[in-house]
Amino acid sequence: MKIVMLGAPGAGKGTQAKMIADKYSIPHISTGDIFRANIKEGTALGLEAKSYMDQGKLVPDELTVKILLDRVAKDDCANGYVLDGFPRTIPQAEVLKDALAKLNDKIDYAVNVDVPDENIVKRMSGRRACVTCGATYHIEHVPPKTEGVCDRCGAALILRDDDKPETVLNRLKIYHDQTQPLIDFYTNEGILKTVDGTVDVKVVFENIISILG
Ligand code: ADP
Ligand code: AMP
């Protein structure tokens, strides 16, 4: 099963994608996580991506598409995957569609996690991310067992630089300009499924499962 997660930054794509990946035993692929891992390792790619990410801008399509196509060509993707944060532009969606079509393949579902802008800034300022394993928490809604410490690996939790309110507003604007058109794109493909992302994490997941089967 090949799934694309859509939704504003902070809608809960990553939270749900990780749960979907566990349930269906498929890899969770987040382009944001790949960029952050490169930033942490100090690679040339990381350095370039950081200059865009810190301003809340999108990393250019050429760079992002190459990384994603390399990743989905790996063996662990043979039975499918859940993409989180890709595609974020129509050209990215078209490249992905064409690459899959060459293999006689396609995306099965685009799951749109719907959360209004009013909720997003609050969500993002409460998000805490693990610097080591990428797990995400929320100080109110999804708290770790011990404040500031990752349940999964014990490393420190941080507020991402790009989750500060001024950057979040930029990211939301870019979302509406460049990413939201993907809702029409996948509606036209006949595979868009929208779920209410404002309810409890477990309820969102149950609703997604009832769609995916
Ligand atoms: P995205 O991957 O779309 O940017 P995340 O999955 O990281 O979003 O979620 C953003 C923040 O909101 C995190 O702090 C997460 O713990 C929290 N969150 C996710 N889903 C919900 C939900 N249904 N209700 C409340 N908070 C949520
Ligand atoms: P995320 O972890 O999905 O919130 O992504 C964090 C940041 O990484 C985004 O704000 C972008 O700067 C960059 N990024 C992640 N995925 C993409 C993508 N598909 N296209 C362009 N930029 C991306």
Tab-separated table of C-alpha atoms and ligand atoms in Angstrom:
chain	number	residue	atom	x	y	z
A	1	MET	CA	0.000	0.000	0.000
A	2	LYS	CA	1.354	3.420	-0.986
A	3	ILE	CA	0.011	6.359	0.962
A	4	VAL	CA	0.588	10.110	0.811
A	5	MET	CA	-0.220	12.205	3.896
A	6	LEU	CA	-1.532	15.708	3.205
A	7	GLY	CA	-2.285	18.524	5.617
A	8	ALA	CA	-0.963	21.801	6.990
A	9	PRO	CA	2.294	21.818	8.953
A	10	GLY	CA	1.354	20.547	12.411
A	11	ALA	CA	-1.875	18.862	11.299
A	12	GLY	CA	-0.634	15.538	12.654
A	13	LYS	CA	0.716	13.921	9.464
A	14	GLY	CA	3.830	12.572	11.155
A	15	THR	CA	1.937	11.338	14.216
A	16	GLN	CA	-0.506	9.387	12.053
A	17	ALA	CA	2.097	8.277	9.491
A	18	LYS	CA	4.147	6.578	12.215
A	19	MET	CA	1.056	4.709	13.463
A	20	ILE	CA	0.090	3.683	9.916
A	21	ALA	CA	3.654	2.491	9.254
A	22	ASP	CA	3.590	0.329	12.411
A	23	LYS	CA	0.186	-1.151	11.681
A	24	TYR	CA	0.867	-2.044	8.041
A	25	SER	CA	4.606	-2.795	8.462
A	26	ILE	CA	5.659	-0.315	5.816
A	27	PRO	CA	8.325	2.401	6.084
A	28	HIS	CA	7.421	5.911	7.211
A	29	ILE	CA	9.250	8.310	4.916
A	30	SER	CA	9.458	11.944	5.986
A	31	THR	CA	11.451	14.301	3.784
A	32	GLY	CA	11.615	16.683	6.780
A	33	ASP	CA	13.229	13.911	8.877
A	34	ILE	CA	15.705	13.157	6.069
A	35	PHE	CA	16.677	16.846	5.895
A	36	ARG	CA	16.981	17.098	9.706
A	37	ALA	CA	19.181	13.975	9.820
A	38	ASN	CA	21.438	15.580	7.192
A	39	ILE	CA	21.562	18.836	9.152
A	40	LYS	CA	22.556	16.907	12.265
A	41	GLU	CA	25.301	15.067	10.377
A	42	GLY	CA	26.507	18.331	8.810
A	43	THR	CA	26.284	17.104	5.186
A	44	ALA	CA	26.260	19.491	2.194
A	45	LEU	CA	22.606	18.584	1.608
A	46	GLY	CA	21.807	19.415	5.236
A	47	LEU	CA	23.540	22.770	4.989
A	48	GLU	CA	21.598	23.696	1.863
A	49	ALA	CA	18.247	22.456	3.215
A	50	LYS	CA	18.720	24.320	6.505
A	51	SER	CA	18.941	27.690	4.769
A	52	TYR	CA	15.391	27.192	3.471
A	53	MET	CA	13.915	25.375	6.457
A	54	ASP	CA	14.969	28.015	8.989
A	55	GLN	CA	12.938	30.586	7.072
A	56	GLY	CA	9.929	28.293	6.787
A	57	LYS	CA	10.487	28.042	3.008
A	58	LEU	CA	10.305	24.885	0.922
A	59	VAL	CA	13.534	23.196	-0.104
A	60	PRO	CA	13.736	23.422	-3.952
A	61	ASP	CA	11.936	20.672	-5.865
A	62	GLU	CA	15.057	19.409	-7.710
A	63	LEU	CA	16.790	18.586	-4.453
A	64	THR	CA	13.739	17.174	-2.676
A	65	VAL	CA	12.535	15.012	-5.551
A	66	LYS	CA	15.910	13.341	-5.992
A	67	ILE	CA	16.110	12.453	-2.314
A	68	LEU	CA	12.593	11.043	-2.286
A	69	LEU	CA	12.997	8.976	-5.477
A	70	ASP	CA	16.264	7.497	-4.157
A	71	ARG	CA	14.552	6.604	-0.888
A	72	VAL	CA	11.482	4.892	-2.411
A	73	ALA	CA	13.742	2.825	-4.686
A	74	LYS	CA	15.178	1.019	-1.648
A	75	ASP	CA	14.263	-2.632	-0.975
A	76	ASP	CA	12.212	-1.937	2.145
A	77	CYS	CA	9.714	-0.003	-0.014
A	78	ALA	CA	8.757	-3.044	-2.103
A	79	ASN	CA	5.461	-3.532	-0.203
A	80	GLY	CA	4.632	0.154	-0.021
A	81	TYR	CA	5.278	3.157	2.182
A	82	VAL	CA	3.664	6.141	3.817
A	83	LEU	CA	4.984	9.505	2.660
A	84	ASP	CA	4.871	12.329	5.193
A	85	GLY	CA	5.644	15.841	3.959
A	86	PHE	CA	6.056	14.794	0.318
A	87	PRO	CA	4.732	15.886	-2.119
A	88	ARG	CA	4.418	19.518	-1.088
A	89	THR	CA	4.073	21.029	-4.579
A	90	ILE	CA	2.252	20.045	-7.780
A	91	PRO	CA	5.561	19.444	-9.644
A	92	GLN	CA	6.656	17.057	-6.854
A	93	ALA	CA	3.352	15.171	-7.147
A	94	GLU	CA	3.729	14.947	-10.908
A	95	VAL	CA	7.293	13.620	-10.728
A	96	LEU	CA	6.185	10.991	-8.213
A	97	LYS	CA	3.209	9.998	-10.362
A	98	ASP	CA	5.381	9.679	-13.490
A	99	ALA	CA	8.102	7.721	-11.688
A	100	LEU	CA	5.511	5.253	-10.362
A	101	ALA	CA	3.699	5.034	-13.720
A	102	LYS	CA	6.986	3.898	-15.330
A	103	LEU	CA	6.890	0.953	-12.908
A	104	ASN	CA	3.184	0.338	-13.621
A	105	ASP	CA	2.484	1.528	-10.132
A	106	LYS	CA	0.572	4.325	-8.367
A	107	ILE	CA	-0.272	5.936	-5.035
A	108	ASP	CA	-3.303	4.194	-3.483
A	109	TYR	CA	-4.513	6.831	-1.007
A	110	ALA	CA	-3.892	10.501	-0.261
A	111	VAL	CA	-5.002	11.026	3.343
A	112	ASN	CA	-5.726	14.668	4.090
A	113	VAL	CA	-5.555	15.457	7.825
A	114	ASP	CA	-7.742	18.529	8.104
A	115	VAL	CA	-6.967	21.091	10.850
A	116	PRO	CA	-7.968	24.786	10.621
A	117	ASP	CA	-5.235	27.444	10.763
A	118	GLU	CA	-6.483	28.697	14.168
A	119	ASN	CA	-5.365	25.425	15.797
A	120	ILE	CA	-2.017	25.190	14.046
A	121	VAL	CA	0.116	27.810	15.820
A	122	LYS	CA	-0.879	26.371	19.213
A	123	ARG	CA	-0.108	22.848	18.042
A	124	MET	CA	3.314	23.843	16.766
A	125	SER	CA	4.382	25.829	19.808
A	126	GLY	CA	3.543	22.782	21.952
A	127	ARG	CA	5.295	20.270	19.679
A	128	ARG	CA	8.463	18.706	21.042
A	129	ALA	CA	10.680	16.560	18.856
A	130	CYS	CA	13.324	14.022	19.759
A	131	VAL	CA	16.723	15.100	18.439
A	132	THR	CA	17.786	11.467	18.052
A	133	CYS	CA	14.894	9.261	16.851
A	134	GLY	CA	12.479	11.861	15.438
A	135	ALA	CA	9.546	10.924	17.726
A	136	THR	CA	7.140	13.817	18.294
A	137	TYR	CA	5.142	14.836	21.349
A	138	HIS	CA	2.880	17.664	22.408
A	139	ILE	CA	3.265	19.233	25.841
A	140	GLU	CA	-0.521	19.111	26.422
A	141	HIS	CA	-2.028	16.577	24.017
A	142	VAL	CA	0.696	13.936	23.632
A	143	PRO	CA	3.062	14.423	26.590
A	144	PRO	CA	6.114	12.209	27.132
A	145	LYS	CA	6.179	10.172	30.362
A	146	THR	CA	9.006	12.363	31.713
A	147	GLU	CA	9.063	16.021	30.704
A	148	GLY	CA	11.749	16.792	28.116
A	149	VAL	CA	12.783	13.134	27.635
A	150	CYS	CA	11.887	10.850	24.699
A	151	ASP	CA	9.832	7.770	25.748
A	152	ARG	CA	11.305	5.728	22.926
A	153	CYS	CA	15.039	6.397	23.190
A	154	GLY	CA	15.645	8.578	26.271
A	155	ALA	CA	17.209	11.490	24.312
A	156	ALA	CA	16.340	15.164	24.843
A	157	LEU	CA	13.202	16.735	23.368
A	158	ILE	CA	13.459	20.139	21.681
A	159	LEU	CA	11.241	22.838	20.181
A	160	ARG	CA	12.163	22.807	16.471
A	161	ASP	CA	13.595	26.129	15.206
A	162	ASP	CA	10.951	26.212	12.495
A	163	ASP	CA	8.107	25.719	15.026
A	164	LYS	CA	8.544	29.225	16.470
A	165	PRO	CA	5.356	31.257	15.828
A	166	GLU	CA	6.837	33.710	13.278
A	167	THR	CA	8.169	30.834	11.133
A	168	VAL	CA	4.937	28.857	11.516
A	169	LEU	CA	2.969	31.738	9.964
A	170	ASN	CA	5.331	31.673	6.955
A	171	ARG	CA	4.965	27.911	6.675
A	172	LEU	CA	1.180	28.198	6.760
A	173	LYS	CA	1.208	30.784	3.981
A	174	ILE	CA	3.436	28.555	1.863
A	175	TYR	CA	1.168	25.606	2.644
A	176	HIS	CA	-1.870	27.466	1.314
A	177	ASP	CA	-0.041	28.753	-1.780
A	178	GLN	CA	1.895	25.671	-2.813
A	179	THR	CA	0.690	22.537	-1.020
A	180	GLN	CA	-3.079	22.923	-0.667
A	181	PRO	CA	-3.546	22.640	-4.475
A	182	LEU	CA	-2.574	18.981	-4.006
A	183	ILE	CA	-6.024	18.422	-2.511
A	184	ASP	CA	-7.524	19.104	-5.943
A	185	PHE	CA	-4.749	17.109	-7.632
A	186	TYR	CA	-5.511	13.959	-5.623
A	187	THR	CA	-9.276	14.557	-5.793
A	188	ASN	CA	-8.891	14.442	-9.566
A	189	GLU	CA	-6.865	11.242	-9.215
A	190	GLY	CA	-9.860	9.817	-7.305
A	191	ILE	CA	-7.849	8.866	-4.197
A	192	LEU	CA	-8.305	11.792	-1.768
A	193	LYS	CA	-9.664	10.853	1.683
A	194	THR	CA	-10.149	13.648	4.231
A	195	VAL	CA	-10.230	13.054	7.995
A	196	ASP	CA	-10.922	15.527	10.798
A	197	GLY	CA	-7.527	16.161	12.424
A	198	THR	CA	-8.882	18.169	15.369
A	199	VAL	CA	-10.096	15.160	17.358
A	200	ASP	CA	-8.015	12.914	19.631
A	201	VAL	CA	-4.951	11.231	18.038
A	202	LYS	CA	-6.473	7.753	18.526
A	203	VAL	CA	-9.788	8.784	16.960
A	204	VAL	CA	-8.020	10.267	13.926
A	205	PHE	CA	-6.154	6.970	13.580
A	206	GLU	CA	-9.343	4.868	13.823
A	207	ASN	CA	-10.895	6.998	11.099
A	208	ILE	CA	-7.849	6.529	8.874
A	209	ILE	CA	-7.844	2.766	9.467
A	210	SER	CA	-11.494	2.533	8.494
A	211	ILE	CA	-10.547	4.128	5.159
A	212	LEU	CA	-7.420	2.065	4.499
A	213	GLY	CA	-9.025	-1.215	5.603
B	1	ADP	P1	2.924	17.297	11.068
B	1	ADP	O1	3.729	16.045	10.813
B	1	ADP	O2	1.673	17.370	10.247
B	1	ADP	O3	3.739	18.551	10.975
B	1	ADP	P2	2.834	16.325	13.851
B	1	ADP	O4	2.367	14.908	13.681
B	1	ADP	O5	4.252	16.536	14.221
B	1	ADP	O6	2.404	17.223	12.571
B	1	ADP	O7	1.874	16.992	14.951
B	1	ADP	C1	2.055	18.368	15.330
B	1	ADP	C2	1.861	18.500	16.843
B	1	ADP	O8	0.495	18.249	17.189
B	1	ADP	C3	2.693	17.508	17.662
B	1	ADP	O9	3.087	18.137	18.847
B	1	ADP	C4	1.710	16.353	17.928
B	1	ADP	O10	2.039	15.653	19.119
B	1	ADP	C5	0.380	17.110	18.072
B	1	ADP	N1	-0.769	16.352	17.574
B	1	ADP	C6	-0.824	15.504	16.521
B	1	ADP	N2	-2.075	15.009	16.334
B	1	ADP	C7	-2.843	15.598	17.302
B	1	ADP	C8	-4.250	15.520	17.656
B	1	ADP	N3	-5.096	14.756	16.954
B	1	ADP	N4	-4.667	16.272	18.684
B	1	ADP	C9	-3.803	17.067	19.384
B	1	ADP	N5	-2.488	17.179	19.113
B	1	ADP	C10	-2.012	16.464	18.086
B	2	AMP	P1	8.311	18.771	8.025
B	2	AMP	O1	9.178	17.985	8.938
B	2	AMP	O2	7.533	17.901	7.070
B	2	AMP	O3	7.429	19.764	8.760
B	2	AMP	O4	9.294	19.630	7.097
B	2	AMP	C1	10.145	20.615	7.655
B	2	AMP	C2	10.711	21.493	6.545
B	2	AMP	O5	11.509	20.690	5.632
B	2	AMP	C3	9.694	22.182	5.651
B	2	AMP	O6	9.180	23.391	6.221
B	2	AMP	C4	10.538	22.437	4.396
B	2	AMP	O7	11.431	23.513	4.583
B	2	AMP	C5	11.369	21.164	4.306
B	2	AMP	N1	10.677	20.106	3.512
B	2	AMP	C6	10.231	18.908	3.971
B	2	AMP	N2	9.630	18.223	2.979
B	2	AMP	C7	9.685	19.019	1.869
B	2	AMP	C8	9.202	18.887	0.522
B	2	AMP	N3	8.540	17.794	0.112
B	2	AMP	N4	9.447	19.924	-0.325
B	2	AMP	C9	10.115	21.002	0.055
B	2	AMP	N5	10.556	21.213	1.305
B	2	AMP	C10	10.349	20.224	2.215
